Coordinates of C-alpha atoms and ligand atoms in Angstrom, one line a residue:
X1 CA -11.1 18.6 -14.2
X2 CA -7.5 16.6 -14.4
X3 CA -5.1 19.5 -14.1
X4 CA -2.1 17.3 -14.0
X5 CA 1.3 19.1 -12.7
X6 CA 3.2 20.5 -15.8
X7 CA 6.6 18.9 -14.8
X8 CA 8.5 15.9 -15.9
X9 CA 6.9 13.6 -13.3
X10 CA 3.8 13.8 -15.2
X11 CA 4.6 14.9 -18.5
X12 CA 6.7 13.3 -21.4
X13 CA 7.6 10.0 -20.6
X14 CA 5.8 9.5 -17.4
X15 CA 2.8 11.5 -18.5
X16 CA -0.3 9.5 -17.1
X17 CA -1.3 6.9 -18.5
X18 CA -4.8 6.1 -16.5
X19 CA -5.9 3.3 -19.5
X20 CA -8.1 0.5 -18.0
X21 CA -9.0 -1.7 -21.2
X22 CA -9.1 -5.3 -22.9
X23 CA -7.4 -6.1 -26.0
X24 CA -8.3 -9.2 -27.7
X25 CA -5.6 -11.2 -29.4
X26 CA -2.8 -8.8 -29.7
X27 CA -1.2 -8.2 -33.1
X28 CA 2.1 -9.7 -33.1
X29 CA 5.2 -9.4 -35.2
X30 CA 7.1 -13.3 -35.4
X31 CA 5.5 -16.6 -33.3
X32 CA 4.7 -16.3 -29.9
X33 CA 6.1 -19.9 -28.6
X34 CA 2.8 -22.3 -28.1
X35 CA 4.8 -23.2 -24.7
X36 CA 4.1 -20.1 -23.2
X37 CA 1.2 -21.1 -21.4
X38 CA 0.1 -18.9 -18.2
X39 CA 0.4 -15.5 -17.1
X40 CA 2.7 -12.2 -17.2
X41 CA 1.5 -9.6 -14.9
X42 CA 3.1 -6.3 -14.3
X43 CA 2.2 -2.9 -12.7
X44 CA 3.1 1.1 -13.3
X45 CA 2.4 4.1 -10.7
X46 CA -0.6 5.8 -12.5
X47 CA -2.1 8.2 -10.0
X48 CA -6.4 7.8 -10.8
X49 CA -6.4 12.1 -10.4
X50 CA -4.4 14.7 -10.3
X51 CA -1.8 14.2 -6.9
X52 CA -2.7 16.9 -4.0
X53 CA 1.5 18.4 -4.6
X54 CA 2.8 19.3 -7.7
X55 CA 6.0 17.7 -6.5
X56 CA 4.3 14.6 -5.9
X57 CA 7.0 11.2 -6.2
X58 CA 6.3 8.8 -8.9
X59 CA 6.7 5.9 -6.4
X60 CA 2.7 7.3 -4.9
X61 CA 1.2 6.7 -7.9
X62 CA -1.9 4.2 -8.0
X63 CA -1.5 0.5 -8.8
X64 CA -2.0 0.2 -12.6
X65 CA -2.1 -4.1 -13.4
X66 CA -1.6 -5.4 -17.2
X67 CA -2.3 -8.7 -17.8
X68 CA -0.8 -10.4 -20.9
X69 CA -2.9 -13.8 -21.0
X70 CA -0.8 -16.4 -23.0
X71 CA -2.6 -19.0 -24.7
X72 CA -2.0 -21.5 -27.6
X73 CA 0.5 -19.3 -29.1
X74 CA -2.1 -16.2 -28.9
X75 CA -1.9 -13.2 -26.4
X76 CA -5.1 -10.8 -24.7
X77 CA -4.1 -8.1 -23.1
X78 CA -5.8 -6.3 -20.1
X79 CA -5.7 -3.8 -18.0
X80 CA -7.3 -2.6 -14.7
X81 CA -6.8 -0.5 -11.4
X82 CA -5.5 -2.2 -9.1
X83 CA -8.8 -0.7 -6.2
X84 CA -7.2 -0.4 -3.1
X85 CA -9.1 1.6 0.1
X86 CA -7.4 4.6 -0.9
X87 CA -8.4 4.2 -5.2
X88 CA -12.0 3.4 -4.0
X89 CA -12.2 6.1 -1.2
X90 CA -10.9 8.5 -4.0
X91 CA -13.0 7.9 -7.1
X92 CA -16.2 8.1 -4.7
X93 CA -14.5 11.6 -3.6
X94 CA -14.0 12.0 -7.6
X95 CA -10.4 13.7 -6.4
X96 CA -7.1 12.8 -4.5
X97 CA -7.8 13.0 -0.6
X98 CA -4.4 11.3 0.2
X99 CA -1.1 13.5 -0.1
X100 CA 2.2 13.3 -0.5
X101 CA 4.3 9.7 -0.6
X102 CA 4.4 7.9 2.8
X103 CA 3.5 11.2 4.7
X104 CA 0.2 10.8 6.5
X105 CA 0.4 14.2 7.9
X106 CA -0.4 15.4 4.6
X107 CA -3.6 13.5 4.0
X108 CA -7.3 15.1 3.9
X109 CA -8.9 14.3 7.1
X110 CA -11.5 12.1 5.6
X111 CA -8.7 9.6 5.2
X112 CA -7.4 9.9 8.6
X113 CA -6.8 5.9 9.8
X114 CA -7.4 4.1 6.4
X115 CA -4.8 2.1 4.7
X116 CA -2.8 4.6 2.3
X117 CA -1.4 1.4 -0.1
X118 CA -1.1 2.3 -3.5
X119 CA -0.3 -1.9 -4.3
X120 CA 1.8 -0.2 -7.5
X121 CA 5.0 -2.0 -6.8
X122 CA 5.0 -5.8 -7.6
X123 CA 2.1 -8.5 -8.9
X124 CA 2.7 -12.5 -8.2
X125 CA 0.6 -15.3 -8.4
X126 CA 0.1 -17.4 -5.4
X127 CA -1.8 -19.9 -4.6
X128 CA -4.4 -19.1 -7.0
X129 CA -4.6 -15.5 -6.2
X130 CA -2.8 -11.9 -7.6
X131 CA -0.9 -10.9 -4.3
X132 CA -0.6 -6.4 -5.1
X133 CA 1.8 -5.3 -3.3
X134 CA 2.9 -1.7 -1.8
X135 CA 5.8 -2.0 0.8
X136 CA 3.5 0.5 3.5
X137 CA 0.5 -1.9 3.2
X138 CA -0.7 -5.1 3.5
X139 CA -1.3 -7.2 -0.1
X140 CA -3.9 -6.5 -2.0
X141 CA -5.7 -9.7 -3.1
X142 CA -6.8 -10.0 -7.0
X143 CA -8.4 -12.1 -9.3
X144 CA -5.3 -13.1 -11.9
X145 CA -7.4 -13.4 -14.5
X146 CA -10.4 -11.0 -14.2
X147 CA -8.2 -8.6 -12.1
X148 CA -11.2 -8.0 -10.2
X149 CA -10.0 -6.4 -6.6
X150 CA -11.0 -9.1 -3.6
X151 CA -9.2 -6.3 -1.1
X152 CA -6.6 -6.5 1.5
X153 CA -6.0 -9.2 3.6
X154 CA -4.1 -10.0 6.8
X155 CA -4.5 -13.3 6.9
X156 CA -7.2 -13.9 8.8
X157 CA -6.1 -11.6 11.9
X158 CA -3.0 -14.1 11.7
X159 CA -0.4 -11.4 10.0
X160 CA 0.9 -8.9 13.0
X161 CA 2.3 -7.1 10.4
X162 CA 0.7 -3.6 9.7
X163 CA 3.0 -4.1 6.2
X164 CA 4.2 -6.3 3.4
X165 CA 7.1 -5.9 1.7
X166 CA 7.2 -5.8 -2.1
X167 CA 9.7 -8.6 -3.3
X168 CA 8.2 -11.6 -1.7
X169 CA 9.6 -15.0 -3.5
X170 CA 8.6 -18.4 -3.7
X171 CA 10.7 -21.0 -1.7
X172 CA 11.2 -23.9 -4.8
X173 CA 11.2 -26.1 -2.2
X174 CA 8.6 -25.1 0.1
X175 CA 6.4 -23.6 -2.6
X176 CA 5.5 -21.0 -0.2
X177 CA 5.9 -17.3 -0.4
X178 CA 8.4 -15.9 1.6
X179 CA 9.0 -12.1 2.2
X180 CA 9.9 -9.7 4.7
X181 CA 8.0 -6.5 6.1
X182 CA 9.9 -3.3 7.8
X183 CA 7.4 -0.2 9.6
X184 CA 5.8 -3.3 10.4
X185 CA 4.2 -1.7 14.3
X186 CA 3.8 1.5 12.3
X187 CA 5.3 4.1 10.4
X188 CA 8.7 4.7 10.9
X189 CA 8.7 2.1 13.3
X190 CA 12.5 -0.2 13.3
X191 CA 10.5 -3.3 13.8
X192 CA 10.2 -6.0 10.8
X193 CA 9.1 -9.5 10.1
X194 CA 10.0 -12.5 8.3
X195 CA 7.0 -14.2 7.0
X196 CA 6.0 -16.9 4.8
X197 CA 2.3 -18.0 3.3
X198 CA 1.8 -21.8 2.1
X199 CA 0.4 -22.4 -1.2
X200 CA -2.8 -22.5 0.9
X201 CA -2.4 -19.3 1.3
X202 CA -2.3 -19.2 5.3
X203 CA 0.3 -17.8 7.1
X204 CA 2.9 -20.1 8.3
X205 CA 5.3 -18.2 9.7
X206 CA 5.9 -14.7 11.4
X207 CA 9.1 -13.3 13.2
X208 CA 9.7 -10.3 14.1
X209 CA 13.2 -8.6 13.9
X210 CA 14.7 -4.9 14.3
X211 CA 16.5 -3.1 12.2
X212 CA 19.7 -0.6 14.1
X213 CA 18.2 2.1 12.2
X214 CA 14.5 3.0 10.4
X215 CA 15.4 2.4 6.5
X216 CA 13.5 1.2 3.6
X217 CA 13.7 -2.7 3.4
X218 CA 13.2 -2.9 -0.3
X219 CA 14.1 -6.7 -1.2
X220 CA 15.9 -8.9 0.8
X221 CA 18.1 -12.4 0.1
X222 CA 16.2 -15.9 0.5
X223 CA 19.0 -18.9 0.9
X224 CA 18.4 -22.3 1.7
X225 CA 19.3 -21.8 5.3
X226 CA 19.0 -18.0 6.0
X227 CA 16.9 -14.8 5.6
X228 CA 19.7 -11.8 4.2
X229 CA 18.2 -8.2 4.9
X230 CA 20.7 -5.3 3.6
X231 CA 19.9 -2.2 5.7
X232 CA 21.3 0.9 3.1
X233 CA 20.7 4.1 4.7
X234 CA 17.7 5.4 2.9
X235 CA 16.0 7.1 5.9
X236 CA 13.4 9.3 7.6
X237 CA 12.2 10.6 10.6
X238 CA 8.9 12.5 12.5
X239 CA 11.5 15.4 11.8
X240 CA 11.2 14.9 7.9
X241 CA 7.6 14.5 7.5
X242 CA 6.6 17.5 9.5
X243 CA 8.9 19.5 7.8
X244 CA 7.4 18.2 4.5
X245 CA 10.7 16.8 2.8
X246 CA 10.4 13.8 1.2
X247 CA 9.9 10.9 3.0
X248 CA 13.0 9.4 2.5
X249 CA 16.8 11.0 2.4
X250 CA 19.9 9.0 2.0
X251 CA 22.5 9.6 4.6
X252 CA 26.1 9.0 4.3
X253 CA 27.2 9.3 8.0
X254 CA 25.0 5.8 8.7
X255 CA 26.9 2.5 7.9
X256 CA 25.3 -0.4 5.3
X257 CA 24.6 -3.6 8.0
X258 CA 23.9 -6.9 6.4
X259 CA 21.4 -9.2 8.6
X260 CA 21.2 -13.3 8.6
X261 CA 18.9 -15.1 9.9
X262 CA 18.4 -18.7 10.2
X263 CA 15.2 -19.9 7.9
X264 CA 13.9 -21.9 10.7
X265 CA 15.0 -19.4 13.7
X266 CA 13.7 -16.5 15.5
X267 CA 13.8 -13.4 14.8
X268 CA 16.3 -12.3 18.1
X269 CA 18.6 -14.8 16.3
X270 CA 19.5 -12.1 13.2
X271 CA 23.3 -11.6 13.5
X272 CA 24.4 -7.5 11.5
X273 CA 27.6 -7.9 9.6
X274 CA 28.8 -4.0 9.0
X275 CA 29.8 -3.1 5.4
X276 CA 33.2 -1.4 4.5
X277 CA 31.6 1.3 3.1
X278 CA 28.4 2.9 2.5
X279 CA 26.9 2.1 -0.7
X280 CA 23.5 2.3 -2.5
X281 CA 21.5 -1.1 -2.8
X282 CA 18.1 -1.8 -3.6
X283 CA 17.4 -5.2 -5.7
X284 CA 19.0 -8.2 -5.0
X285 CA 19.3 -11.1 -7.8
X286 CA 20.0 -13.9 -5.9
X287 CA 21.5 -15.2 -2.9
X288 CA 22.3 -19.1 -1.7
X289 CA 24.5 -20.3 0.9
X290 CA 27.6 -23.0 1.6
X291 CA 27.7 -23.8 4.9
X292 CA 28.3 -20.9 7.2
X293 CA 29.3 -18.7 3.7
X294 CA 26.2 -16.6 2.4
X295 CA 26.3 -15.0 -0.9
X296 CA 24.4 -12.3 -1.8
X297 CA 24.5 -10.8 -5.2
X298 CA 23.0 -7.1 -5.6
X299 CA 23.7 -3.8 -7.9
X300 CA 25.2 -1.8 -6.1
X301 CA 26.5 2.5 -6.6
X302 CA 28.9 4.6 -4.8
X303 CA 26.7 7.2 -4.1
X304 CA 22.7 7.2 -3.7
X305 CA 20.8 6.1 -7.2
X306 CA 17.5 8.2 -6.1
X307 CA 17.0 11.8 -7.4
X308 CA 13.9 12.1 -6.0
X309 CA 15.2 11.1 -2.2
X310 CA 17.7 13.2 -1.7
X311 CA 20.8 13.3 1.0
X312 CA 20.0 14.4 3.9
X313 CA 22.5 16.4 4.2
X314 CA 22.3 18.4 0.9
X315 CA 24.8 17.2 -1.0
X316 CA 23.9 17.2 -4.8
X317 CA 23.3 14.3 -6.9
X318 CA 25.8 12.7 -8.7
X319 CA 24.8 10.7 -11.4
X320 CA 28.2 8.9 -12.2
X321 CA 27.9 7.8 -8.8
X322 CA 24.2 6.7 -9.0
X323 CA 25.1 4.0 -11.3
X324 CA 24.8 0.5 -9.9
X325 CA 27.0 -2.5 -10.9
X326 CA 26.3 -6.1 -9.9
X327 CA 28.6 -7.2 -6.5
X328 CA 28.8 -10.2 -4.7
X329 CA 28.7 -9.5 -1.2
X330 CA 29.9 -12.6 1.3
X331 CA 29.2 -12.8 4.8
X332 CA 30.7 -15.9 6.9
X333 CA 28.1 -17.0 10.4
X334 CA 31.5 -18.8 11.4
X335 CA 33.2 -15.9 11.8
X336 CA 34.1 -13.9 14.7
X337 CA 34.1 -10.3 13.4
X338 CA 30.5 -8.0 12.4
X339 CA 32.5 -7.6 9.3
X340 CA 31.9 -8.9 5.5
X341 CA 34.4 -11.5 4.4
X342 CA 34.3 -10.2 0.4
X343 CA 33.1 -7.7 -1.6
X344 CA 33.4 -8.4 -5.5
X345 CA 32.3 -6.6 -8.9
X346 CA 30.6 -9.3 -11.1
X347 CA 30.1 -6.6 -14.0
X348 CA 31.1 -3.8 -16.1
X349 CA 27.6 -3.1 -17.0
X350 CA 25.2 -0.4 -15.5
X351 CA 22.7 -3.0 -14.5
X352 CA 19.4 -3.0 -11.9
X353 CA 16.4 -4.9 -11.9
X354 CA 17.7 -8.1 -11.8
X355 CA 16.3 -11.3 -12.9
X356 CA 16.7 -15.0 -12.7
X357 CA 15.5 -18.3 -13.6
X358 CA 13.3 -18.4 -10.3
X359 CA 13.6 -21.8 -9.7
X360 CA 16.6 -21.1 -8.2
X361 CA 15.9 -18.6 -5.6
X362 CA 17.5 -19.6 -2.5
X363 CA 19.8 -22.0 -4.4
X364 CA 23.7 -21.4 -6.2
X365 CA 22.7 -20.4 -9.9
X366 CA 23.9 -19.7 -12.6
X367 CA 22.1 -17.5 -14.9
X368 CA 21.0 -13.7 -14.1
X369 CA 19.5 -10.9 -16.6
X370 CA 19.1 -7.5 -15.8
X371 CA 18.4 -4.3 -17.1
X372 CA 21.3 -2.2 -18.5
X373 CA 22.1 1.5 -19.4
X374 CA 24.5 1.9 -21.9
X375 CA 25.5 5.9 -22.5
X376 CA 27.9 5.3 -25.3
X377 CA 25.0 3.8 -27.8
X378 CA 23.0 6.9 -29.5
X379 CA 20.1 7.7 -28.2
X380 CA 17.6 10.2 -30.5
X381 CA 14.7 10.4 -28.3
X382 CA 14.7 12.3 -24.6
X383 CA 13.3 10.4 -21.9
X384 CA 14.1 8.2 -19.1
X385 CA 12.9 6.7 -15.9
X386 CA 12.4 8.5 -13.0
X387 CA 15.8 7.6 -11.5
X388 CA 17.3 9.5 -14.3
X389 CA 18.4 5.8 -15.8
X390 CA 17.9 5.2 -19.6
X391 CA 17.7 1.9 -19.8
X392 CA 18.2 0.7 -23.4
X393 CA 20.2 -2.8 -22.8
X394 CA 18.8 -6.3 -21.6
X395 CA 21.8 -7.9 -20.4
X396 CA 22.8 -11.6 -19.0
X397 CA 25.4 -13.0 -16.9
X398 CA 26.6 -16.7 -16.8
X399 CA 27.9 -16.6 -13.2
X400 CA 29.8 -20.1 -14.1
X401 CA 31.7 -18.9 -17.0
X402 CA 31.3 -15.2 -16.1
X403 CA 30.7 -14.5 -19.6
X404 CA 28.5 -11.4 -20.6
X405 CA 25.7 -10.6 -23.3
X406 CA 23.3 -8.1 -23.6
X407 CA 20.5 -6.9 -26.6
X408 CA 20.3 -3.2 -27.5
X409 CA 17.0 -2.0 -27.7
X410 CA 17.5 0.8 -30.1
X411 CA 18.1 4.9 -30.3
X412 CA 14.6 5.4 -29.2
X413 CA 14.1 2.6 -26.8
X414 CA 13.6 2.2 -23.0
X415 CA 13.1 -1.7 -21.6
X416 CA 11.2 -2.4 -18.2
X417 CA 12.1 -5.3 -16.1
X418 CA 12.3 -8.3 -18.1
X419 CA 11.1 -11.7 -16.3
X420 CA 11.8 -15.1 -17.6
X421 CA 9.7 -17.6 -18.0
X422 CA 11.3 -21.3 -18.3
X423 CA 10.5 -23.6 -21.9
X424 CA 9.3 -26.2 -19.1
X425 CA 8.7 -27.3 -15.7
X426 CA 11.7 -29.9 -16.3
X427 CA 14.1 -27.6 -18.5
X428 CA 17.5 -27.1 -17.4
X429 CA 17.9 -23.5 -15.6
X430 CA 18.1 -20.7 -18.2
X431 CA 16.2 -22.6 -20.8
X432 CA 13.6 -20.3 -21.8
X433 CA 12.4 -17.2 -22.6
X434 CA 12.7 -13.6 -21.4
X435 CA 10.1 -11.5 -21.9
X436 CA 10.1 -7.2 -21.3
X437 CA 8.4 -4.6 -22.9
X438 CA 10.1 -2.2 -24.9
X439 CA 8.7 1.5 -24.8
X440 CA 9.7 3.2 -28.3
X441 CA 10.0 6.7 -27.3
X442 CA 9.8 7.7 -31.0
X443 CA 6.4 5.8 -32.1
X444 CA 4.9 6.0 -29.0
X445 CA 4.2 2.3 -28.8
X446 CA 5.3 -0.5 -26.5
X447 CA 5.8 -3.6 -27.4
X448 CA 6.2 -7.1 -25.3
X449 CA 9.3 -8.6 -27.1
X450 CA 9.9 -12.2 -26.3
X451 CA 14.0 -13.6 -27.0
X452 CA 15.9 -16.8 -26.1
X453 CA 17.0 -16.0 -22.8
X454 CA 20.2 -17.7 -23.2
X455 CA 21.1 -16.4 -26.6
X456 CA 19.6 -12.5 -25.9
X457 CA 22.0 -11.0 -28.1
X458 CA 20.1 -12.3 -30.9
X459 CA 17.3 -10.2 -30.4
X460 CA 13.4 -10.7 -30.1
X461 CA 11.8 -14.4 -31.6
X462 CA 8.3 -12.0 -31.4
X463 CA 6.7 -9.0 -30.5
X464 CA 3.3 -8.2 -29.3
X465 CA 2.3 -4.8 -30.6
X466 CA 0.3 -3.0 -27.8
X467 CA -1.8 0.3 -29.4
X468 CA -0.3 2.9 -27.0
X469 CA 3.0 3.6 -25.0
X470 CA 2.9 1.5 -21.8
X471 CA 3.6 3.8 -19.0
X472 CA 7.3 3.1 -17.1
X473 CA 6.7 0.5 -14.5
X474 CA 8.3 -1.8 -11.8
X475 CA 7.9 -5.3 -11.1
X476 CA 6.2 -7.9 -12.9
X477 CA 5.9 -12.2 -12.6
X478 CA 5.2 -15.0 -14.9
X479 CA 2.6 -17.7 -13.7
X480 CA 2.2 -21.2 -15.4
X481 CA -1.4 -22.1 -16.1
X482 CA -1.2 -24.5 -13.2
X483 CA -0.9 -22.1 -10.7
X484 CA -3.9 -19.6 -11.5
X485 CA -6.0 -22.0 -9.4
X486 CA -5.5 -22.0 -5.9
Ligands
LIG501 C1 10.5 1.4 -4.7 C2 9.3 1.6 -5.3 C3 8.2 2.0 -4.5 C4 8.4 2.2 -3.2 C5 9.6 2.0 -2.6 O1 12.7 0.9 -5.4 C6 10.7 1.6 -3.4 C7 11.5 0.9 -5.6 C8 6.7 2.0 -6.4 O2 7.0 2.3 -5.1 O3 7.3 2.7 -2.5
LIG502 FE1 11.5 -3.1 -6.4

């Protein structure tokens, strides 16, 4: 019997969702555009059965994968489990045998050893395969289209890694996947790689690096020169986990370090440049270098924007203080000092999950969307994610004229991460489309909305009318047709 726990982690808006189904030509409201052509995966915590804690985090949910199959101006839908060791290991168990979020200790002994990836954090196409990914784990490998599970991989005993880190990016140039990995020797462990994977999908490339203290590595900067890892003091210990807190706290006292490496150097070769304060920082949107100078654009909060990891010292959540704002951090590998050169504000929205025209990872850019909270706009429905953020805005910067737009979704809305998806292969950056789904609070439906990604404020072109209320998720990627074959 699923007794889930009756609290808001698993009730309201992030009530389970635990839907694996195919929808045939989804009813949509406007034209989808015939360019569309490819892929948009995405994925959602959904634990399989109830969790073994009540208090159980939302980030330890099980890897739920939708697929939104564009074709010839028509859209199927699917979705399925994302069956990692753990979902497999489970469902024959017919219960939960692993416990609470990145805390071993807690696990049923029948688990002892095995791989405790949930793959629930981000889905990419690469050379021809789904790469599921989980930060603690290696990827899981999927079929894009069937979403059938081929399983973990290490590369064929190539990766040294233990882990793979969730926001790994395709080099335009290279076409390879690039990404980082932190607990990388084992948990809790200060040592982390670089890596990249060619569109082969062999591993090129591993360095290892260490971190001055044992954080999580959630994104990192790609420029044309240099890896950029931002160490933000989101941290745990043995200490922590035996004690049963939460994996991670966030800890004031500990300073935010910003590491560069050179692309095509070692991993001993990582110089730290020390922040002037400490700041919360998760998501980066881009970063690019000129010269020595390397720019590294993030959303950033004065105090820690994670409820559910809280300071380790006991001081109470703020939520002013939780709201990020998009910076421009600068570093300069001329200089002397361990110290940044700039720190600048680049808007007065509250804005994470950023976005951009991903041909231009690693290069200057111009064009970034995010997602945006906006208090001051009514909202008639309760709910929000589990960061306490209510996201109701897509918004878009034009770092070249700094000029600012943004959609609002409505008094019953909450958008996911949008992703855009370029008119062609040849179109000039920003040209395209921006997709997200919008979860209506009200109806209880979510739909995929599609707009003009450089004239958002216009609203959707179309909307593709799912039956049910998508559950909240994280990350998501577009894939042209041409890459769904390796
Ligand atoms: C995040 C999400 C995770 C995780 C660590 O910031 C960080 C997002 C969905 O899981 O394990
Ligand atoms: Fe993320």
């Amino acid at each position: 019997m699923a007794h889930f726990p009756d609290t808001p982690g698993f009730t309201g808006v992030l009530r389970p969702l635990r839907i694996e189904c195919d929808i045939h030509d989804l009813e949509v409201e406007g034209e989808v555009p015939a360019e569309l052509d490819g892929t948009f995966h995405r994925v959602h915590p959904d634990a399989q059965f109830p969790p073994k804690f009540e208090n159980d985090q939302f980030f330890n949910g099980d890897g739920m994968i939708s697929l939104f199959h564009f074709r010839k101006g028509k859209v199927d839908f699917r979705q399925r489990y994302a069956q990692t060791d753990k979902w497999k290991i489970e469902r024959e168990a017919g219960e939960s045998l692993f416990g609470a979020y990145r805390n071993p200790l807690t696990d049923d002994p029948r688990v002892e050893g095995m791989i405790r990836g949930t793959a629930n954090t981000n889905v990419m196409v690469h050379g021809g395969k789904l790469y599921a990914t989980k930060e603690d784990s290696p990827p899981l490998l999927m079929d894009p289209l069937t979403l059938e599970t081929f399983g973990y991989t290490d590369f064929n005993g190539k990766m040294k890694s233990q882990t793979f880190g969730a926001h790994h990016k395709i080099d335009p140039k290279s076409g390879n996947l690039c990404n980082i990995s932190y607990a990388s020797t084992g948990l809790l462990t200060r040592d982390c790689t670089y890596l990249e994977v060619n569109p082969q999908g062999e591993l090129v490339l591993e360095t290892f690096f260490e971190v001055p203290y044992y954080a999580m590595l959630h994104d990192f900067g790609l420029t044309e020169d240099y890896v950029v890892v931002h160490v933000v003091p989101i941290v745990s210990s043995w200490d922590r986990l035996r004690a049963g807190l939460p994996h991670f706290g966030f800890d004031t006292k500990l300073p935010v370090w910003l590491g560069v490496m050179p692309r095509r150097g070692e991993g001993r070769d990582m110089r730290w440049f020390k922040a002037p304060k400490t700041v919360f920082a998760s998501h980066v949107m881009n970063a690019f270098n000129d010269g020595s100078k390397v720019y590294f654009d993030i959303p950033q909060a004065e105090g820690n924007s994670f409820p559910f990891f809280p300071d380790v010292d006991g001081k109470p959540f703020d939520p002013i203080a939780s709201r990020p704002y998009l910076h421009r951090w600068c570093v300069d590998m001329n200089s002397k000092k361990d110290e940044f050169e700039s720190v600048e504000q680049l808007s007065p929205m509250i804005d994470e999950f950023p976005r951009i025209d991903e041909r231009y990872v690693s290069q200057p850019y111009r064009h970034g969307w995010m997602l945006v909270m906006d208090p001051d706009m009514p909202m008639e429905t309760a709910g929000s994610r589990a960061s306490g953020f209510r996201m109701n805005k897509l918004g878009h910067i034009d770092h070249a004229t700094g000029e600012q737009k943004s959609w609002w979704a409505g008094p019953s809305s909450m958008i996911q991460e949008p992703c855009f998806v370029p008119r062609s292969a040849t179109s000039p950056e920003g040209d395209g489309y921006l997709i997200a789904l919008v979860d209506d609070l009200n109806t209880n439906y979510s739909d995929l909305v599609i707009l003009e990604a450089l004239r958002i404020e216009e609203g959707p072109i179309a909307r593709l009318k799912l039956p049910f209320r998508m559950r909240s998720g994280l990350h998501g990627n577009w894939a042209d047709r041409s890459k769904l074959r390796g």
